[in-house]
Coordinates of C-alpha atoms and ligand atoms in Angstrom, one line a residue:
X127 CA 0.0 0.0 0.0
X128 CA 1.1 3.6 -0.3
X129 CA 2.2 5.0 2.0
X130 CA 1.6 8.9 2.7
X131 CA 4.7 9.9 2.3
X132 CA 4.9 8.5 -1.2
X133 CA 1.7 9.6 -2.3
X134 CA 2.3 12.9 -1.6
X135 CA 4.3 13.7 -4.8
X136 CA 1.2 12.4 -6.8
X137 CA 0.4 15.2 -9.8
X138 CA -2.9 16.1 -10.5
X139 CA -2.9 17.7 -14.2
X140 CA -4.5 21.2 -12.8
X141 CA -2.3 21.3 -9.7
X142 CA 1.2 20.5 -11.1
X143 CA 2.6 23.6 -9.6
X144 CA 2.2 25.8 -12.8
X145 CA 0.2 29.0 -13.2
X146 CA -4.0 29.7 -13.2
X147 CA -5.4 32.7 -14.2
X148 CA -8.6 34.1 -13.0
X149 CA -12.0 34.1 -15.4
X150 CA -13.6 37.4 -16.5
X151 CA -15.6 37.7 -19.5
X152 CA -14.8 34.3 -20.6
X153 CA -11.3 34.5 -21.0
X154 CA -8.2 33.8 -18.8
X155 CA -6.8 36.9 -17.7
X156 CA -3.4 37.8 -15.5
X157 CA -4.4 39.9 -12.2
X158 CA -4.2 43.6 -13.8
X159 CA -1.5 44.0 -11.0
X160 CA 0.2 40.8 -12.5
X161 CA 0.1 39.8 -8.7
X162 CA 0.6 35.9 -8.1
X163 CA -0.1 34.1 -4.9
X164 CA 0.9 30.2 -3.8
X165 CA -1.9 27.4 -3.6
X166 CA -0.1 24.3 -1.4
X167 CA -1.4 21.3 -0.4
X168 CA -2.0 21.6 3.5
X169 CA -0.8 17.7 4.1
X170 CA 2.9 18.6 2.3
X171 CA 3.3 21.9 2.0
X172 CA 4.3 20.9 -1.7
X173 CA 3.1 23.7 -3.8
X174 CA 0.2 23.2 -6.1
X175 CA -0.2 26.3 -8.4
X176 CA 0.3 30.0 -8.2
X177 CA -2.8 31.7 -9.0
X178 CA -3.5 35.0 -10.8
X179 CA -4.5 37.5 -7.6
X180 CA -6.9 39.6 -8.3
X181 CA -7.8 42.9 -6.2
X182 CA -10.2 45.9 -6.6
X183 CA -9.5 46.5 -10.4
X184 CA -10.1 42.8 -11.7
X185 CA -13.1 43.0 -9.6
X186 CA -14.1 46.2 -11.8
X187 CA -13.6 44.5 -14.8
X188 CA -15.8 41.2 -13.9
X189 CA -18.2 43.2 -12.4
X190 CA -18.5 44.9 -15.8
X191 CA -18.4 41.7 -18.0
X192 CA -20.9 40.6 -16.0
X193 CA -23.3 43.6 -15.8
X194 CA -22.8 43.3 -19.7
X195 CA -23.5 40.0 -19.7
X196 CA -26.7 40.8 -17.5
X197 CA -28.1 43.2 -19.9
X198 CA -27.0 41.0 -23.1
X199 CA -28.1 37.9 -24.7
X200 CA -28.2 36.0 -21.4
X201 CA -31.4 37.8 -20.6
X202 CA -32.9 36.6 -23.6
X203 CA -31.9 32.9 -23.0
X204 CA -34.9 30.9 -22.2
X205 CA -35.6 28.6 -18.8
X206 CA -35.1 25.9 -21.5
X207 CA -32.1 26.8 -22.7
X208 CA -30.5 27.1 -19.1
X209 CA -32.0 24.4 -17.9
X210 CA -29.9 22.6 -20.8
X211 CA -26.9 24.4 -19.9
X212 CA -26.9 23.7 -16.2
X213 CA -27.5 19.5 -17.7
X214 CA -24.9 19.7 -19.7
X215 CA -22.9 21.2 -17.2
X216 CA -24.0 18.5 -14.7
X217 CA -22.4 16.1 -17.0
X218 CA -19.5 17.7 -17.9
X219 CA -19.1 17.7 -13.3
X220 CA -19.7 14.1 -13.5
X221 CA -17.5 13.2 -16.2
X222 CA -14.9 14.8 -14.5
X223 CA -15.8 13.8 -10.7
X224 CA -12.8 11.9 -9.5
X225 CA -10.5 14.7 -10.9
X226 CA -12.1 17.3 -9.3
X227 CA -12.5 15.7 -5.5
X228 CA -9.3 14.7 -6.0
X229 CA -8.3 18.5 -6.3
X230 CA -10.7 19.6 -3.1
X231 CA -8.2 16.8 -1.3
X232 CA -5.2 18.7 -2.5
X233 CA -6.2 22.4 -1.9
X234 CA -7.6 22.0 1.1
X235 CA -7.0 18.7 3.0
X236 CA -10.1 16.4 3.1
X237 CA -10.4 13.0 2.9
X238 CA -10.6 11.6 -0.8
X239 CA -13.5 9.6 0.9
X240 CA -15.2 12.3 2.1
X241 CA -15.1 14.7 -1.3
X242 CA -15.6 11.6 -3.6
X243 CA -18.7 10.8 -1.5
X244 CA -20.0 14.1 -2.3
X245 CA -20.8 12.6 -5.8
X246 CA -24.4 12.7 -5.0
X247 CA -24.7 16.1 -3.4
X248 CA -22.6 17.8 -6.0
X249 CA -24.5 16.6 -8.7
X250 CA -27.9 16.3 -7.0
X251 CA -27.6 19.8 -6.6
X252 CA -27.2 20.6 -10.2
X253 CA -30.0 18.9 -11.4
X254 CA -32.1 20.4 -8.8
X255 CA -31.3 23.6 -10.4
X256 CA -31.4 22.7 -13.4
X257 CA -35.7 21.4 -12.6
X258 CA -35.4 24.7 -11.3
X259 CA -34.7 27.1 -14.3
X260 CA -38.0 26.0 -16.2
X261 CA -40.3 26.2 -12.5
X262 CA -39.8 29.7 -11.9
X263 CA -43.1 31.5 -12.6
X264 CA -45.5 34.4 -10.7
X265 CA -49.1 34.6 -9.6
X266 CA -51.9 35.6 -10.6
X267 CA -53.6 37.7 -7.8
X268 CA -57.1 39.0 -7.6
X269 CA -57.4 42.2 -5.9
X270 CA -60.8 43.9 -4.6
X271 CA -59.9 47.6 -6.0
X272 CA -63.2 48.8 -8.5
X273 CA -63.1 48.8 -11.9
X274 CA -61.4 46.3 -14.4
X275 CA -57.8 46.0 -13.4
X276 CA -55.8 42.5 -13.5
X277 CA -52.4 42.4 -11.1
X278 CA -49.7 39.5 -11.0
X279 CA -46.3 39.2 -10.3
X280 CA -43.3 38.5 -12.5
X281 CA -40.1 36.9 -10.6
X282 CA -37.2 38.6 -12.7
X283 CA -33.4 37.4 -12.0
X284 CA -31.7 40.1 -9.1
X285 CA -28.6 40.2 -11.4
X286 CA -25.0 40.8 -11.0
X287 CA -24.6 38.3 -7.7
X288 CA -20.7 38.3 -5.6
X289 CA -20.5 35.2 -4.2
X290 CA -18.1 34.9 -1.7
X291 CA -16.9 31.1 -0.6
X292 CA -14.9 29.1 2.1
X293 CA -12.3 26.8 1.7
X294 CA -13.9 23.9 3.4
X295 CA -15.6 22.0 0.8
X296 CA -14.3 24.4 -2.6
X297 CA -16.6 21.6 -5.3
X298 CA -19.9 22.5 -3.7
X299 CA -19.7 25.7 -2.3
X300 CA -19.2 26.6 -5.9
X301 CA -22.0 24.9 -7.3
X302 CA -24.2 25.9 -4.3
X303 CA -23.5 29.6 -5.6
X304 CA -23.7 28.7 -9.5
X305 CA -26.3 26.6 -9.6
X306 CA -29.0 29.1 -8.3
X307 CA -27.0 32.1 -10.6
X308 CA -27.8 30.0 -14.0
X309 CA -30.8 28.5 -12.7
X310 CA -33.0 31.9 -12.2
X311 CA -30.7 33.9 -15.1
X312 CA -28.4 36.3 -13.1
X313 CA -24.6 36.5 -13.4
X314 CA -21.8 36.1 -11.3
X315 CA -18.7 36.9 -9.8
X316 CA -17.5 34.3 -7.5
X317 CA -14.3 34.7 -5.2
X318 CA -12.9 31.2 -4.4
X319 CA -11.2 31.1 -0.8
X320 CA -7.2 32.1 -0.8
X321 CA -6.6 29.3 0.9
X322 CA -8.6 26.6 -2.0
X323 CA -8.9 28.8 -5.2
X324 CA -8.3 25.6 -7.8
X325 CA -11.1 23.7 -7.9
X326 CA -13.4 26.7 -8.3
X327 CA -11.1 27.3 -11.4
X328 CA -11.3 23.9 -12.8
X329 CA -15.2 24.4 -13.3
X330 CA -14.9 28.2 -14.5
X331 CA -13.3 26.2 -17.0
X332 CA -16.4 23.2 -17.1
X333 CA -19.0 26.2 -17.2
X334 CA -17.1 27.7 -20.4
X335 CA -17.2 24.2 -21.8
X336 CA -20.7 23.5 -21.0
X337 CA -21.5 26.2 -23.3
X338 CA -21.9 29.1 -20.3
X339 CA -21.6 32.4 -22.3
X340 CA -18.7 35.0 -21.5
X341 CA -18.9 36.8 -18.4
X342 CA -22.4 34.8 -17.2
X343 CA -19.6 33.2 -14.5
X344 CA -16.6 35.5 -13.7
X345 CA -13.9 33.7 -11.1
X346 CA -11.6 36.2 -9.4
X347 CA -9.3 34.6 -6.7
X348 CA -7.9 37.1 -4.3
X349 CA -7.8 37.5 -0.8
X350 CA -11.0 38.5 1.2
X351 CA -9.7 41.9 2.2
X352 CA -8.9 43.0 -1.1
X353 CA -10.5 41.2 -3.9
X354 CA -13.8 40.1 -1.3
X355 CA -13.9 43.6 0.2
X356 CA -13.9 45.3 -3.3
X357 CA -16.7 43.0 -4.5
X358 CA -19.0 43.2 -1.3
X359 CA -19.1 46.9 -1.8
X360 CA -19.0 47.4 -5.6
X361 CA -22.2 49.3 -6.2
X362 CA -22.8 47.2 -9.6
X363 CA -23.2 44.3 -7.6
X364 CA -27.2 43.7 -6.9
X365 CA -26.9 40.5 -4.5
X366 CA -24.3 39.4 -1.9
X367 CA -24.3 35.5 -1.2
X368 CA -21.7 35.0 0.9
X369 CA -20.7 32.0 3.2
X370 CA -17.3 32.2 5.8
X371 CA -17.2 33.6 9.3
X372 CA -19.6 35.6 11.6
X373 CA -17.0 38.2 11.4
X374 CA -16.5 38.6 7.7
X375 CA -20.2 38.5 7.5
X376 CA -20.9 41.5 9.3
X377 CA -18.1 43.2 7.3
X378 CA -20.2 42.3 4.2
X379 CA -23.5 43.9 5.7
X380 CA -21.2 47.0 6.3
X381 CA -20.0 47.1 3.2
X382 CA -23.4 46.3 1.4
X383 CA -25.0 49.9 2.7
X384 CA -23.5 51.5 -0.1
X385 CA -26.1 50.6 -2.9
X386 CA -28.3 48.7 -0.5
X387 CA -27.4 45.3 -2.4
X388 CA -29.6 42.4 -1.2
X389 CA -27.3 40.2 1.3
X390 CA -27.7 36.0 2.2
X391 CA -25.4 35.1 5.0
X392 CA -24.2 31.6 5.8
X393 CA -21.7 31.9 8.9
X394 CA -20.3 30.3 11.8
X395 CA -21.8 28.0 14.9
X396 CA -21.7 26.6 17.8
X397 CA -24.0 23.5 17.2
X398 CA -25.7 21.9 20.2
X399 CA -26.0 17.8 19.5
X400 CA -28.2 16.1 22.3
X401 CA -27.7 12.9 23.4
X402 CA -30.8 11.1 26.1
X403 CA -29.9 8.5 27.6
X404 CA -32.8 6.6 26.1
X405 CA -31.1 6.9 22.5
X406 CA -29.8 4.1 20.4
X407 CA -26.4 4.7 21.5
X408 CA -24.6 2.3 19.2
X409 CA -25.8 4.7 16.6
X410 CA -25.2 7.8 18.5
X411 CA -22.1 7.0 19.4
X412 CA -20.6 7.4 15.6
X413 CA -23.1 10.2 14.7
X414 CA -21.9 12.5 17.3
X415 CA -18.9 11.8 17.1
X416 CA -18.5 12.6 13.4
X417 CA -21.3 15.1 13.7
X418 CA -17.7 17.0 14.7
X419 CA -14.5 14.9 13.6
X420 CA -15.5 15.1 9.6
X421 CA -14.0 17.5 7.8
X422 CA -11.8 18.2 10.9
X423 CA -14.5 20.3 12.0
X424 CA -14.1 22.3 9.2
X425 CA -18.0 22.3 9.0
X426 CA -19.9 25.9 9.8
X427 CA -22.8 23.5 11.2
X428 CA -20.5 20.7 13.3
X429 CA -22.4 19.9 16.4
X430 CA -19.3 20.9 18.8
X431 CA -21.2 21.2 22.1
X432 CA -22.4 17.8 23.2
X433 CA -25.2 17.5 25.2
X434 CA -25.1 14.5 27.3
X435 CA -27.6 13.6 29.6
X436 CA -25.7 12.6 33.3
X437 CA -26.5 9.3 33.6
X438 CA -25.1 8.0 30.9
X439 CA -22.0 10.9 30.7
X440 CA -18.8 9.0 31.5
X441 CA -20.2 6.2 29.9
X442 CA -21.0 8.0 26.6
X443 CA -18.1 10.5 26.4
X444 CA -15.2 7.9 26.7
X445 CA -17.2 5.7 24.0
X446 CA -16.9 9.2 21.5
X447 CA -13.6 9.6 22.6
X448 CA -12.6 6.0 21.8
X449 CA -14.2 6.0 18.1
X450 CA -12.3 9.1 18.1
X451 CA -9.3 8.0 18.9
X452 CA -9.7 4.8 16.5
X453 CA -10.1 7.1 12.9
X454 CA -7.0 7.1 11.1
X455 CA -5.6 10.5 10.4
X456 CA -3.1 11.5 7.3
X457 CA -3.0 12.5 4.0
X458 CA -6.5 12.6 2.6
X459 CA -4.9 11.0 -0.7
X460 CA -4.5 7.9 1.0
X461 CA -8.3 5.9 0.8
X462 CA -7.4 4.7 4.1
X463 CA -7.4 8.3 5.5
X464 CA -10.3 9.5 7.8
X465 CA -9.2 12.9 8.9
X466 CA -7.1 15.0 7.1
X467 CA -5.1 18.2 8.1
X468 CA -6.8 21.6 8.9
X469 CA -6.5 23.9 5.9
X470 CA -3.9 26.2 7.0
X471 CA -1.2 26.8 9.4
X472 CA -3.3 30.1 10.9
X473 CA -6.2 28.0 11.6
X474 CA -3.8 25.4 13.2
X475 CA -2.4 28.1 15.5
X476 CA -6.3 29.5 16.1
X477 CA -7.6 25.8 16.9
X478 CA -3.8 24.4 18.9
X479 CA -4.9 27.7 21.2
X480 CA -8.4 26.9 21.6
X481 CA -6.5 23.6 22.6
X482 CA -4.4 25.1 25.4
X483 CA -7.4 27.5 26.4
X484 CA -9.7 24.4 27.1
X485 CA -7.0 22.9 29.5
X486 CA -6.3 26.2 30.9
X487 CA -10.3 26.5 31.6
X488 CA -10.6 23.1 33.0
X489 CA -11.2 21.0 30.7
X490 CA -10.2 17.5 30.2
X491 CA -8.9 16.2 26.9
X492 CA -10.6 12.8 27.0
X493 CA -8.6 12.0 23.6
X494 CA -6.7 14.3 21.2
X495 CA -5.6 17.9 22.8
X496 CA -2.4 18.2 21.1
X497 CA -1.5 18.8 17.4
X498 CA 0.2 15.0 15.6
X499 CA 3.9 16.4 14.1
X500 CA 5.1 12.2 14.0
X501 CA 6.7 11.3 10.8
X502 CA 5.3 12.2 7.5
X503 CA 2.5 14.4 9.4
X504 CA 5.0 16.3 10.3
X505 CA 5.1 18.7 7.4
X506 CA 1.5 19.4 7.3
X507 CA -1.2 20.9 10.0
X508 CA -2.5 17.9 11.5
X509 CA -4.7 17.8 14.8
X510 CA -6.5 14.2 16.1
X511 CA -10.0 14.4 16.7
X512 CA -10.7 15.5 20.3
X513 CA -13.0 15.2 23.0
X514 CA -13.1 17.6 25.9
X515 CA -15.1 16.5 29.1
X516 CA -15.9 18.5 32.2
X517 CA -16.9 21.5 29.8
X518 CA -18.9 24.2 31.8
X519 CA -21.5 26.2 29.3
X520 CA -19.6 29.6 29.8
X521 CA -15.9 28.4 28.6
X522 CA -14.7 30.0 26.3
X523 CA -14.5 26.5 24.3
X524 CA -18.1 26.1 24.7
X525 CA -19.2 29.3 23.4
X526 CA -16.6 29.9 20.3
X527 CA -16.5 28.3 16.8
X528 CA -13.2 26.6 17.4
X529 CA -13.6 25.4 13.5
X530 CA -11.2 22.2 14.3
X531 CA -12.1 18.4 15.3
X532 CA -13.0 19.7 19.0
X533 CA -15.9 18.0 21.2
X534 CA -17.0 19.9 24.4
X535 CA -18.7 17.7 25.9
X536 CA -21.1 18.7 28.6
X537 CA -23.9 16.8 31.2
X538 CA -27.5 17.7 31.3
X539 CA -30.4 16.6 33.5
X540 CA -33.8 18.7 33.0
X541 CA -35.3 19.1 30.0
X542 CA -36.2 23.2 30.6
X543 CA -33.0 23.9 31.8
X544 CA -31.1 22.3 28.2
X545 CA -33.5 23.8 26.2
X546 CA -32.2 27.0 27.9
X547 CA -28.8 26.1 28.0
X548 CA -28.7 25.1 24.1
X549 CA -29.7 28.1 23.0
X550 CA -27.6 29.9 24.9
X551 CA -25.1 31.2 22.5
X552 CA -25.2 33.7 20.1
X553 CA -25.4 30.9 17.0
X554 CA -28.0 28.8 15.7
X555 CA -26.8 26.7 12.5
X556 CA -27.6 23.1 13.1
X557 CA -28.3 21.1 16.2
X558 CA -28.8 17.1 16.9
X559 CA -31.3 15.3 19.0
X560 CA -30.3 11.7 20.0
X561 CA -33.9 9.7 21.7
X562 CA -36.2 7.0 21.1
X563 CA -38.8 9.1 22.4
X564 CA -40.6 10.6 19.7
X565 CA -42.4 13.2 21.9
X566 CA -38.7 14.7 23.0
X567 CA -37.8 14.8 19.7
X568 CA -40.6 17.2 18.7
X569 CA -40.3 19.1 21.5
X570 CA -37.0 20.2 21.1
X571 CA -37.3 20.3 16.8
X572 CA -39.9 23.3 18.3
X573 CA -37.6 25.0 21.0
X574 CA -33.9 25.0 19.6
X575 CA -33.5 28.0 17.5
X576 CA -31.7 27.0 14.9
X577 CA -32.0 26.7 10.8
X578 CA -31.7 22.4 10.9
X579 CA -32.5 20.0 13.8
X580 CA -31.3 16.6 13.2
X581 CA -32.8 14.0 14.8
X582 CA -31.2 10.3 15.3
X583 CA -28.7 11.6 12.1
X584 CA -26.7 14.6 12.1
X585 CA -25.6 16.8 8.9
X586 CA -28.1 15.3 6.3
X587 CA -28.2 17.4 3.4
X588 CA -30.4 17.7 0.3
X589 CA -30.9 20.1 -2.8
X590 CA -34.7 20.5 -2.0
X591 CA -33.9 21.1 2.0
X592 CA -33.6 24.6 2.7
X593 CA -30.5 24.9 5.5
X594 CA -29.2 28.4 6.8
X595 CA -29.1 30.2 9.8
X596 CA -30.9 31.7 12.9
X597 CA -28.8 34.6 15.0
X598 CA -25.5 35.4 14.1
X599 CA -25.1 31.9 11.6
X600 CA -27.2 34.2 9.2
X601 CA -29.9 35.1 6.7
X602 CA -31.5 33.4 4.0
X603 CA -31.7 30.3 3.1
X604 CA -29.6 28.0 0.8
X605 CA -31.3 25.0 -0.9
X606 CA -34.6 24.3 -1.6
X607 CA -37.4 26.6 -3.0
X608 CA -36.2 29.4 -1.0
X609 CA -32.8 29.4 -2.4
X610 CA -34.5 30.8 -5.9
X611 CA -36.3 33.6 -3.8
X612 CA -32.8 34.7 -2.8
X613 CA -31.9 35.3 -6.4
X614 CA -35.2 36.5 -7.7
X615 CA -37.3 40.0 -7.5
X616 CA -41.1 40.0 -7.4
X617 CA -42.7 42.7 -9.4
X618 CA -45.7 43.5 -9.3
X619 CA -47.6 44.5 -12.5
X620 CA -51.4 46.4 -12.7
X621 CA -53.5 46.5 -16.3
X622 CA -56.5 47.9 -16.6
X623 CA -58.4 46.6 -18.7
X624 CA -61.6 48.9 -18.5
Ligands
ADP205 P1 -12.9 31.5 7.3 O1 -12.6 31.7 8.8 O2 -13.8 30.4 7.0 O3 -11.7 31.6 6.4 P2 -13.6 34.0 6.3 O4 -14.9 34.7 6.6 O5 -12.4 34.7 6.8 O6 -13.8 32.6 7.0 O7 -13.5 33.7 4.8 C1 -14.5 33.3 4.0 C2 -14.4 34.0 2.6 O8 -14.5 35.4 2.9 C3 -13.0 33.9 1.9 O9 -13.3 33.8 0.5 C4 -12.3 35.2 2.3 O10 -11.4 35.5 1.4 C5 -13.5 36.1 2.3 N1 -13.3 37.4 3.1 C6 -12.5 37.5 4.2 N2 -12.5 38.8 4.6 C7 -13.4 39.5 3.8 C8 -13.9 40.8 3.7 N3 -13.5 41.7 4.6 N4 -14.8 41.1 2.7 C9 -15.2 40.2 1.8 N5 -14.7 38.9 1.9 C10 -13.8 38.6 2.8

């Protein structure tokens, strides 16, 4: 078998180390600046591409191409025709699957079993869309005013959208901003993360081939307070749709008052996942434990504080920390691999403190606590999964998005008092129940405050399913119906007849 070491010089045609330009107007273009930056891999440090950076003035220039774009042809394309294109593209995706997971794995660290399993998601997604495109329609509504005069409503495309993406999962947070942009006839400009630009690139590229005319999908990589600040603020810009921290988000709301563009927010959390001691715990075991490990814990909706009711605490938190303890972390090139590196080395240092912090609070690190620097994980940013117990609610590692394979993992006894307590911070992304009893389980899908309750599963994700935020993980919702809405206007239109 391979080992990681070895597999680590494996090439992947788009990530061979030489250079990728940005997309405008459906050419490759050099940054105006001619300013470069480095893609690596975050399991080697072994440098994957430099990439065209692009700052205020390429933002210009694909906000013009695809203003142009806006106004041109594209809005004459029928729902037919982008249904067609958004198929085509589809296949194009699914033709070239493998490649492209394998190129999430590489820019930013994940599991190839994790991206290659999100075959279904990626694609599902797409064709959702694509039903989408020829679905969109207004209403007919009567009104009570005298005399003969007929009202409905027209849904017309918002236009020029800035999406703004994480590097935690680069494949479908692309699509998941695409999708909707062909779908409902707008245009884009989409800013990959620094830290995972390629794969975004690679379908820029798919997009052109699936027949996407020039400057419908503009791809300008860049860093968020150049590139992402210039294109939250533009003022040709209709539509924000932006998914990263709490902290960026509000920076985009700031920056939005300019031209009062329409904002969606996907941000950060702090995810309560409940376990009672009635649960099936041979099934909860795994499910809250990965509810946090996958990814690392790069996930915005990771169900980080645990909930577990007292009686079965001990019991329950050394059985997480043993499954935790048993995945096999490493390069996510090798199948083998269960955990991969965190993305970066600044958010090793941010997660390696909120290490130190927990044990400095109190905490006990049941499993994990200190970053893995053995052998050929030595040259990339690899932290086991671990599990915290005696977690109070107000430590600091109970209350923060620690963004890294980090359990808190906290007793309960009364039901009031951990409906209170789970709400209790200032995010509400996702949250797990764990119970046989169907009557707890639709009691607390009512009184968590949150945009997903998962009950008996954790993290299940659809195209129809609208998922976002309540609080400070957002507005707007991505997915599902509502996800159009976020890309549409409703006009209203009055004839009278007589
Ligand atoms: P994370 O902690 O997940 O990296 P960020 O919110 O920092 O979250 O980053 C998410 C995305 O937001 C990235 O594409 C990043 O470049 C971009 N970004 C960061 N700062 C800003 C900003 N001030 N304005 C717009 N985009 C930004």
């Amino acid at each position: 078998m391979e080992t990681a070491s070895t597999m680590a010089s494996v090439r992947h045609a788009f990530a061979d180390g030489s250079f990728r330009r940005m997309l405008i107007d459906g050419k490759w273009v050099e940054a105006a600046s001619g300013k470069r930056f480095e893609s690596r891999n975050p399991a080697t440090g072994e440098l994957l591409a430099t990439v065209a950076e692009g700052d205020s003035e390429d933002i210009n220039r694909a906000v013009l191409a695809a203003r142009t774009a806006f106004h041109g042809p594209w809005s004459r394309v029928t729902p037919y025709e982008r249904q067609k294109l958004l198929l085509k593209f589809a296949d194009l995706v699914e033709r070239h699957f493998d490649e492209l997971s394998t190129l999430d794995t590489l820019d930013m660290g994940a599991p190839i079993s994790r991206t290659s399993g999100l075959r279904l998601r990626v694609l599902g997604m797409l064709r959702y869309y694509a039903g989408q495109a020829t679905s969109i329609h207004g209403e007919t509504i009567p009104n009570s005013l005298p005399g003969e005069i007929f009202s409905y409503t027209l849904k017309e495309p918002v236009g020029v959208v800035g999406a703004i993406i994480p590097w935690n999962g680069p494949l479908a947070a692309t699509v998941w901003k695409i999708g909707p942009v062909l779908a409902t006839g707008c245009t884009v400009v989409l800013k990959p993360a620094e830290e995972a630009p390629l794969t975004s690139l690679r379908l820029g590229e798919l997009a052109l081939e699936a027949g996407v005319p020039p400057g419908v999908v503009n791809i300008v990589p860049g860093y968020g307070e150049t590139a992402g600040a210039a294109l939250a603020a533009h003022s040709g810009v209709d539509k924000v749709a932006f998914t990263g921290s709490h902290v960026t988000g509000q920076s985009i709301v700031r920056a939005s008052a300019g031209n009062l563009k329409r904002v969606s927010l996907e941000l950060g959390g702090k995810s309560p996942d409940i376990v009672f001691s009635d649960a099936d715990i041979d099934a909860a075991v795994p499910g809250a434990a990965m509810a946090v490990f996958a990814n690392s814990g790069q996930i915005c909706s990771a169900g980080t504080r645990l909930f577990v009711e007292q009686r079965i605490y001990d019991e329950f938190v050394d059985r997480v920390a043993s499954f935790g303890t048993g995945l096999r972390v490493g390069n996510g090139l090798d199948p083998q691999t269960q955990i991969g590196p965190l993305v970066s080395e600044q958010q090793l240092d941010r997660v390696t403190k909120y290490l130190s912090l927990g044990r400095e609070e109190g905490a006990r690190a049941v499993t994990g606590g200190e970053r893995l620097t053995e052998g050929p994980l030595a040259n990339g940013y690899f932290v086991p999964p671990t599990v915290f117990a005696n977690v109070r609610d107000d430590m600091r590692i109970a209350q923060e998005e620690i963004f890294g394979p980090v359990i808190s993992a906290i007793p309960f006894t009364d039901m009031d008092d951990l409906i209170q307590r789970a709400n209790s911070t200032m995010f509400g992304l996702g949250s797990g129940v764990w119970t046989r009893d169907v009557s707890k389980a639709h009691r607390l899908a009512r009184a968590i405050r949150a945009g997903s309750v998962w009950v008996n599963c954790y993290q299940a994700m659809d195209p129809a399913v609208p998922f976002g935020g309540y609080k400070m993980s957002g507005y707007g919702r991505e997915s599902g119906l509502q996800h159009m809405e976020e890309y549409l206007n409703v006009k209203a239109v009055w004839i009278k007849t007589a």
